[in-house]
Structures are given as structure tokens and as C-alpha cells.
């Protein structure tokens, strides 16, 4: 009983820390449309919404051919032309026939009903009102169809095919400039018409085509409203299939169904389910009498519903204001988010009751009703930063020699170096991307972390002696001693390119968090994070960076544990509910032993883990610089083991946060922000909208701790590599102060390049930065790993075979990545995580074969595993 009481008290405390702040919908009237129509072709092309055709009703139903354009920026309507004939009840989807860089939007229109009956015509409608004919629908006539974007075209389902309801699903896609009709597997269950459909990012990193409701045929032969939902998505094996979804909460007939943000779909309007079924069974006289009643008598859906494609949950998201009548068959379009402006939804025309159309047009915007993050949070962050500035000033006041600036004076305690390696390698990528990856996926990537422990003895026994005993400052000095100057310069250059890209990713992720909190814009947040870290690194040097890493690593872990506890406690059923929900939705799935190379199965993940960690702990200057900062070799080894244990513990926490985010939103779907722009925003938005101000401040401080620790490590390591491998190598007469000055200039240059790359990366549509970053690591650093491997274990390999093998590695890695989807070679294209392993093996084999013809002629004594340098005194 006492345990239950303690649990109840804890739950009460947690509820006081979590502050739910859902979004508020703001409805505003737009200028009325030129014509009152229902079920027109409609969509947004850039900054212009087109409304073409539609049915009218005065004394009888008729069909319009007019094309109206609404300028989103000017807020004005213009009639820009006409269709060849009046038409309504077809399907339309905005498609980009250009590229991501140079968009060219068209409205893809298919089927519909004219005065002569249903049609099979398809055409593209341009923003100026002109039309381009497409291949006609090959299966007869089609009307009342649900449509959604699909590949490079659209998908059509649940229409009237030749006048009869159907469960067949068709696609019209564009490949190499040619439009082609195709067909997907049939929708399960009975044939249906007038359903709604949308495509959104779903669970397990897969798209989902969601189809809901519509009408089916009842036992009496009459149409009957249905609420069943189906999703076409990938299963665990990577094959596409239809899966049942949670039933729609209301009838979807006539409703608009619009994808919004990264994971949601909004259902607005639609017939009342009971009224629909009753109306289809009325006598004609009763129906005519009913048409005389006011719109309110039809009780159409006034509730706006949101469907979350990741958790599969429906939730009420507000009501239509009193002055806005619910409608059916309205034209709808989404205005995407732009800068600080959140996305908006436009609704135009439609029916407000049977046989009564409206010209009314409204725009729906979203605003947060309150904000958990407040001045209290800023005070917490401010105290943290003042502490960090104070620490930096201690080191600024110290006399900076080249040895202390670049190597910390070889006086860093092993546990501090280990914590610094941990903080450097995990960073904000871990704090934000791993929870995101697990939230939309599972734990299948976790074995990568265990590979750190597998690589630790390899790094300690085979590699560490060379870095510690050769008295080097840059890891790439070894490459010159073992091979030649060109390979040293190449290795250092590749590392510095990698650092610029890593700075970009690491800067972007906390910028997403800060933007979610403050709303000042991702670009401004990138500049703030980047400039602050550049200044910090310029003045402090390696010793300041390592000691601040030690503090920031503790803050990082403390903030992560706090959030994990809060998320689990706010899941229905607490810890037991967390486990039950996560297990039943495959959020704790860890091992996948299928023998595949195209999916992130156990073998693929282990390959990536071994290659990336072998690279990190044997050829990454960020890590090597921390080895050589320890007082001796034994303590350097201790730092590696300490980092490995911390990394496994921290990864369990962060993977747990991802699963707990899922169970939290599964339990509380109304707390999710429907306008969330990217999956990587899910954790920052949770912190900004739901955490108590003090907790939010601590967690954001932890994110900045992770960011600063990694950025500072990246910048100081890149600065060390450039100064040592390029400047001092060719101008050894530079004094210690001159070297320090050069290092500080390099910090600024690398920082500026990284911030510029982050600003570019912020504009790219990437669902999971973790996946992209891991692929990038494998492709760019596998060659460096191969150089150090050949240097230590293959004394016969000299400079020429090493260079040729290195080039072969990059040709293979980038060649695999450039194989286009849908091509003949795509069937053998492996998962990106395998690229680095394949490139590494290719490099080593080719270099070994060439060494038979071009054997090494340089002296290798003390430079390979078979003749190590003398052990230092400890």
C-alpha cells in the first residue's frame, strides 16, 4: 500500500511539472470565391490556389467550367480561364514536374462528372489556366475519388468506377517525362466510394497512404456511411501492404482531409453519419421537405479532427467557430510553413447543406495558447552559461603555449578525458536525433553502441601506442611517417571536410530546439549557437574545452534522465504502461537477424557500428587529441574504457526517451503539435510546450552543453590538424604564440564554414538526420580508417597502393549512393550503412594486391604493429 501511495505522490508531482499547451485554431474569413461550387478541382501551385470547375445548384444541379485563382500573398481572386466543359466530382493533386531546386507545380486532374456523365479524362492544369492532356484513365470512367500525392504523381482510391463503387487503387506517375497509369493492391474489405485519403510520414520511417470512411453498400442495397480506415505502408520486412487503422471518429463523406506538418492529417467538415444513412432511405417527398430546413438541422461535423500517422491515434483538435458553417465538398489547400509563419489551411466553397452551395472562403491558422518556456527558463540557462563563461575565463587568464592549446599540456586526468570523449562523440546528435529515430522507429540501431566496447580493446592494444609513443600532435603525422607527405595532407584534408559537415549537423539540431522554444527562426538560432561556440573555442584552447566537456557531460546525462522519468510517468499506466504500449507497437524491437543488406538488420547495423567506431577511435583527431592529452598511455586507455561504458549507459537513456515519447503521445495525442515541421523537432517541441519552465531550462541547457562540447571538440581538432599538418609542417619556424594565433584563426574559418553548411542543411527535407549523418560518416571516413589499418597491419603496402586503394574506396562508396531508385542496379543496392564497410574492404584488398607489384620501400621500424615504438615511461 505504501508503494502505491508513493507512486500516486510521484504521479502528482510529475503532473505539476508537465504543462500541456495545445495549439489554438484561428479561423479568418477570406474574400469570397467568384462562384459557389462544390467538389471542384483544387490545389495550391506555389503562391496561387486554383479552383476549377465544380457543381453549382440553383434550381437543378449543373457543372461549372470556370477557373479561379486566389493569390495567397495579395488576397485576391481572379478568373483566369475555363475548362473545355463543365465538370465536378473528380480528383486533383498538386504535383511538382520540376525539381526540388526549381519547382514547377501543376494541378493533376483526373475523372469527374460532366453533363454527359462520368469521364475518364486526365490533364495538368497550369497556374495560368492552360491545360496539358495526359493519358486517359484506362479502366473506364471515374468520379468521386479520393486522391493523394504518390511518388512523382498521385494515387486514386475509393471512387465510382463505371458508376459502381470499387476497392481498386490506381496510380498515375511520371518517370523520365512520361506519365503512366499503374495499380496498387486492392483496398481490403468491401468496395467503397467517397472516402478521403492523404499521404503522410508514418511509423517505422515509412510513408503511409491513409484512406478513411466513405460509403459502402448496406444489406438493403442502399449506400451506408462507413468509418473504417486502412493504411498502405511498409511492413517489418520492407514490403508494402494494407494495414487496418483506427476507425475515423465521424463520417468522412464530403470532408476535406489534409496532410499538415510532418506527421498529421486534418479532417474538416463532412456529413453527419446518421443523417446520411437516414437521407438515403427517405421517400422523395420527405427529402424535398427536409431540403427546406436550415443548415444546422443537418448536423454536419463541426469538430476538427487530427489523425497522427505515427501513433495511429485520432484526437479532437477544436471546433468551428459559430460564424463558420460546416461544409461538404469544399476546395482545400495547405499553405506550407515559411520562416516564423506556421502552416495554414484554406477552405473554399462547398455545400452548407444539400443543394445549397456557398462562396465563403476561410483560412485556418494555428497559434499556441500559452508557453511553458518562460523567463524562468531563461534564468536557468543564463546561470548555466555564466558558469561556463567563468570556467572559460580561468583558462583565458592562463599563459597559452602551443602544447597547452593543442594538447592540454598532457596533464588531463583520465576520467576527465573519458568524459570529454563521451561528450564529444554523443553531442546534440544523440540528444535529439536518437530519440527521434526511436520515436519513429525502434531499437534496431542500438547494437551500434555496443560496437564501441568491441572496438575499445582494438584501439587500446593496436593503435593507442602509436599515438602516445610517437609524441605527435595530429593523428595524421603518423601517416607521413608511415607512407608519405601527400597521404598525410590528404588524410588531414578529409578529416577537416568531415569536421565542417559535422559542425553543420551538430549546430542545426540545437537550433531546432531553440527555435521551437523561442520562435526566433532556425537560421538565427544557428548563428547564435555557432558564433557563441567559435568565441568560446578561440580563447580557451583544448584544456578549457576538455574540462568544460566534463561539466557539460554531467549536465547532459542529468537532463536526459529527468526527461525520461517525466515521459514514463506521464504515460498511461506509468512504467508498466510504457512497457506494454512500447512492446505492442514494436518500439522496443532490438534484434533483426534476417540475412539482408537492404534493411537495417542486425548484420547491417553491426557493420556500420564497427566501421564508424573503428574510424572514430583510430583515425578521428577529435578522439586522438584526447588520448594524447592524458598524462600517460595507461590513463589514456582508462579514458577509452570510461567513455565506452558511459556511451552505453547514455544510449540506453536516449533510446528510452524515444520510446517514451511515443508512449507519451500515444497516451496523450492531443498534446502533439500538428504543425511540427520535421521529425527531429518532436523532442524540442515537447520540451517547449509541456515541461515546467525550470525543467525546460535545465534540459535546453543540457542540449547546449552537448552542442558546445561537440562543436568545441570539432573546431579545436580541426584547428589542430590544419595548424600542425599544413602550417607548421611547411613553416616549422613558427613560435608557440604564433601557432596559437594560427589555431584561433583556423577555429574561426572552420566555424564559419560549418555554420554556412548548417544554414544550407536547414532548408533540406530530411526526415531523420541520424540516418543521413551515419551514411555520411561511413562514406567519408572509411578511407581514413583504411589508411591507418594498412599503416599498422600491412607493412608491405606503400604510398602508391594506399592512394589507389583510397580512390577505389571513394568510387565504390559514392557510386553506390548515386544508383538511382527504380533502376536495374537498384535491386542490388545495399543499405547506406554498408557503404563504408564495402569501401573499406575494397580499399584494403586493392592496396594489398598492388603491393605485390609496388612493394613498400620506406623504413617501417617502429611504425607497424610488428615493430612498435618503444613504450614511454609511466
PDB file of N, CA and C in Angstrom, residues 546-586:
ATOM      1  N   UNK A 546      38.187  20.526 -22.821  1.00  0.00           N
ATOM      2  CA  UNK A 546      38.049  19.224 -22.168  1.00  0.00           C
ATOM      3  C   UNK A 546      37.407  19.360 -20.790  1.00  0.00           C
ATOM      4  N   UNK A 547      37.812  20.345 -20.015  1.00  0.00           N
ATOM      5  CA  UNK A 547      37.226  20.499 -18.684  1.00  0.00           C
ATOM      6  C   UNK A 547      35.756  20.929 -18.765  1.00  0.00           C
ATOM      7  N   UNK A 548      35.428  21.775 -19.734  1.00  0.00           N
ATOM      8  CA  UNK A 548      34.013  22.140 -19.890  1.00  0.00           C
ATOM      9  C   UNK A 548      33.203  20.946 -20.387  1.00  0.00           C
ATOM     10  N   UNK A 549      33.840  20.087 -21.212  1.00  0.00           N
ATOM     11  CA  UNK A 549      33.172  18.850 -21.630  1.00  0.00           C
ATOM     12  C   UNK A 549      32.795  18.003 -20.422  1.00  0.00           C
ATOM     13  N   UNK A 550      33.673  17.967 -19.451  1.00  0.00           N
ATOM     14  CA  UNK A 550      33.432  17.160 -18.250  1.00  0.00           C
ATOM     15  C   UNK A 550      32.164  17.641 -17.535  1.00  0.00           C
ATOM     16  N   UNK A 551      32.055  18.955 -17.357  1.00  0.00           N
ATOM     17  CA  UNK A 551      30.868  19.524 -16.700  1.00  0.00           C
ATOM     18  C   UNK A 551      29.629  19.320 -17.562  1.00  0.00           C
ATOM     19  N   UNK A 552      29.779  19.580 -18.864  1.00  0.00           N
ATOM     20  CA  UNK A 552      28.633  19.508 -19.752  1.00  0.00           C
ATOM     21  C   UNK A 552      28.141  18.074 -19.932  1.00  0.00           C
ATOM     22  N   UNK A 553      29.038  17.100 -19.863  1.00  0.00           N
ATOM     23  CA  UNK A 553      28.618  15.700 -19.925  1.00  0.00           C
ATOM     24  C   UNK A 553      27.732  15.332 -18.754  1.00  0.00           C
ATOM     25  N   UNK A 554      28.071  15.858 -17.551  1.00  0.00           N
ATOM     26  CA  UNK A 554      27.240  15.600 -16.377  1.00  0.00           C
ATOM     27  C   UNK A 554      25.872  16.253 -16.540  1.00  0.00           C
ATOM     28  N   UNK A 555      25.845  17.495 -17.039  1.00  0.00           N
ATOM     29  CA  UNK A 555      24.573  18.188 -17.263  1.00  0.00           C
ATOM     30  C   UNK A 555      23.731  17.443 -18.291  1.00  0.00           C
ATOM     31  N   UNK A 556      24.389  16.967 -19.347  1.00  0.00           N
ATOM     32  CA  UNK A 556      23.691  16.237 -20.405  1.00  0.00           C
ATOM     33  C   UNK A 556      22.988  15.002 -19.851  1.00  0.00           C
ATOM     34  N   UNK A 557      23.712  14.196 -19.091  1.00  0.00           N
ATOM     35  CA  UNK A 557      23.116  12.980 -18.549  1.00  0.00           C
ATOM     36  C   UNK A 557      22.010  13.299 -17.549  1.00  0.00           C
ATOM     37  N   UNK A 558      22.218  14.317 -16.720  1.00  0.00           N
ATOM     38  CA  UNK A 558      21.192  14.687 -15.750  1.00  0.00           C
ATOM     39  C   UNK A 558      19.908  15.140 -16.416  1.00  0.00           C
ATOM     40  N   UNK A 559      20.024  15.960 -17.448  1.00  0.00           N
ATOM     41  CA  UNK A 559      18.830  16.408 -18.169  1.00  0.00           C
ATOM     42  C   UNK A 559      18.114  15.269 -18.857  1.00  0.00           C
ATOM     43  N   UNK A 560      18.872  14.330 -19.432  1.00  0.00           N
ATOM     44  CA  UNK A 560      18.262  13.200 -20.136  1.00  0.00           C
ATOM     45  C   UNK A 560      17.500  12.297 -19.182  1.00  0.00           C
ATOM     46  N   UNK A 561      18.085  11.993 -18.035  1.00  0.00           N
ATOM     47  CA  UNK A 561      17.404  11.134 -17.061  1.00  0.00           C
ATOM     48  C   UNK A 561      16.113  11.793 -16.576  1.00  0.00           C
ATOM     49  N   UNK A 562      16.165  13.102 -16.334  1.00  0.00           N
ATOM     50  CA  UNK A 562      14.968  13.828 -15.878  1.00  0.00           C
ATOM     51  C   UNK A 562      13.832  13.702 -16.876  1.00  0.00           C
ATOM     52  N   UNK A 563      14.132  13.909 -18.152  1.00  0.00           N
ATOM     53  CA  UNK A 563      13.095  13.842 -19.187  1.00  0.00           C
ATOM     54  C   UNK A 563      12.541  12.431 -19.311  1.00  0.00           C
ATOM     55  N   UNK A 564      13.404  11.429 -19.266  1.00  0.00           N
ATOM     56  CA  UNK A 564      12.948  10.040 -19.383  1.00  0.00           C
ATOM     57  C   UNK A 564      11.962   9.707 -18.270  1.00  0.00           C
ATOM     58  N   UNK A 565      12.269  10.093 -17.052  1.00  0.00           N
ATOM     59  CA  UNK A 565      11.372   9.817 -15.923  1.00  0.00           C
ATOM     60  C   UNK A 565      10.038  10.523 -16.126  1.00  0.00           C
ATOM     61  N   UNK A 566      10.065  11.785 -16.552  1.00  0.00           N
ATOM     62  CA  UNK A 566       8.824  12.536 -16.737  1.00  0.00           C
ATOM     63  C   UNK A 566       7.952  11.915 -17.831  1.00  0.00           C
ATOM     64  N   UNK A 567       8.567  11.512 -18.931  1.00  0.00           N
ATOM     65  CA  UNK A 567       7.796  10.918 -20.028  1.00  0.00           C
ATOM     66  C   UNK A 567       7.135   9.609 -19.601  1.00  0.00           C
ATOM     67  N   UNK A 568       7.874   8.760 -18.903  1.00  0.00           N
ATOM     68  CA  UNK A 568       7.305   7.479 -18.469  1.00  0.00           C
ATOM     69  C   UNK A 568       6.184   7.708 -17.468  1.00  0.00           C
ATOM     70  N   UNK A 569       6.373   8.637 -16.545  1.00  0.00           N
ATOM     71  CA  UNK A 569       5.353   8.903 -15.540  1.00  0.00           C
ATOM     72  C   UNK A 569       4.092   9.496 -16.157  1.00  0.00           C
ATOM     73  N   UNK A 570       4.234  10.181 -17.296  1.00  0.00           N
ATOM     74  CA  UNK A 570       3.065  10.777 -17.938  1.00  0.00           C
ATOM     75  C   UNK A 570       2.458   9.870 -18.994  1.00  0.00           C
ATOM     76  N   UNK A 571       2.927   8.629 -19.083  1.00  0.00           N
ATOM     77  CA  UNK A 571       2.305   7.618 -19.941  1.00  0.00           C
ATOM     78  C   UNK A 571       1.220   6.894 -19.153  1.00  0.00           C
ATOM     79  N   UNK A 572       0.117   6.616 -19.800  1.00  0.00           N
ATOM     80  CA  UNK A 572      -0.958   5.884 -19.131  1.00  0.00           C
ATOM     81  C   UNK A 572      -0.436   4.570 -18.563  1.00  0.00           C
ATOM     82  N   UNK A 573      -0.587   4.400 -17.250  1.00  0.00           N
ATOM     83  CA  UNK A 573      -0.101   3.188 -16.603  1.00  0.00           C
ATOM     84  C   UNK A 573       1.315   3.271 -16.097  1.00  0.00           C
ATOM     85  N   UNK A 574       1.967   4.456 -16.214  1.00  0.00           N
ATOM     86  CA  UNK A 574       3.318   4.619 -15.716  1.00  0.00           C
ATOM     87  C   UNK A 574       4.304   3.694 -16.398  1.00  0.00           C
ATOM     88  N   UNK A 575       5.234   3.123 -15.648  1.00  0.00           N
ATOM     89  CA  UNK A 575       6.271   2.286 -16.237  1.00  0.00           C
ATOM     90  C   UNK A 575       5.678   1.040 -16.889  1.00  0.00           C
ATOM     91  N   UNK A 576       4.685   0.433 -16.234  1.00  0.00           N
ATOM     92  CA  UNK A 576       4.044  -0.760 -16.820  1.00  0.00           C
ATOM     93  C   UNK A 576       3.375  -0.404 -18.138  1.00  0.00           C
ATOM     94  N   UNK A 577       2.681   0.735 -18.166  1.00  0.00           N
ATOM     95  CA  UNK A 577       2.048   1.172 -19.406  1.00  0.00           C
ATOM     96  C   UNK A 577       3.066   1.484 -20.482  1.00  0.00           C
ATOM     97  N   UNK A 578       4.175   2.089 -20.076  1.00  0.00           N
ATOM     98  CA  UNK A 578       5.254   2.385 -21.032  1.00  0.00           C
ATOM     99  C   UNK A 578       5.733   1.107 -21.710  1.00  0.00           C
ATOM    100  N   UNK A 579       6.001   0.082 -20.916  1.00  0.00           N
ATOM    101  CA  UNK A 579       6.494  -1.191 -21.473  1.00  0.00           C
ATOM    102  C   UNK A 579       5.432  -1.839 -22.353  1.00  0.00           C
ATOM    103  N   UNK A 580       4.175  -1.860 -21.885  1.00  0.00           N
ATOM    104  CA  UNK A 580       3.105  -2.524 -22.644  1.00  0.00           C
ATOM    105  C   UNK A 580       2.873  -1.837 -23.987  1.00  0.00           C
ATOM    106  N   UNK A 581       2.752  -0.500 -23.970  1.00  0.00           N
ATOM    107  CA  UNK A 581       2.493   0.236 -25.218  1.00  0.00           C
ATOM    108  C   UNK A 581       3.672   0.112 -26.169  1.00  0.00           C
ATOM    109  N   UNK A 582       4.881   0.286 -25.632  1.00  0.00           N
ATOM    110  CA  UNK A 582       6.067   0.219 -26.480  1.00  0.00           C
ATOM    111  C   UNK A 582       6.227  -1.163 -27.101  1.00  0.00           C
ATOM    112  N   UNK A 583       6.019  -2.215 -26.327  1.00  0.00           N
ATOM    113  CA  UNK A 583       6.164  -3.571 -26.862  1.00  0.00           C
ATOM    114  C   UNK A 583       5.094  -3.877 -27.901  1.00  0.00           C
ATOM    115  N   UNK A 584       3.849  -3.499 -27.627  1.00  0.00           N
ATOM    116  CA  UNK A 584       2.760  -3.824 -28.548  1.00  0.00           C
ATOM    117  C   UNK A 584       2.872  -3.076 -29.871  1.00  0.00           C
ATOM    118  N   UNK A 585       3.629  -1.978 -29.901  1.00  0.00           N
ATOM    119  CA  UNK A 585       3.813  -1.224 -31.148  1.00  0.00           C
ATOM    120  C   UNK A 585       5.254  -1.310 -31.664  1.00  0.00           C
ATOM    121  N   UNK A 586       5.972  -2.353 -31.238  1.00  0.00           N
ATOM    122  CA  UNK A 586       7.314  -2.657 -31.753  1.00  0.00           C
ATOM    123  C   UNK A 586       8.324  -1.554 -31.503  1.00  0.00           C
TER     124      UNK A 586
END
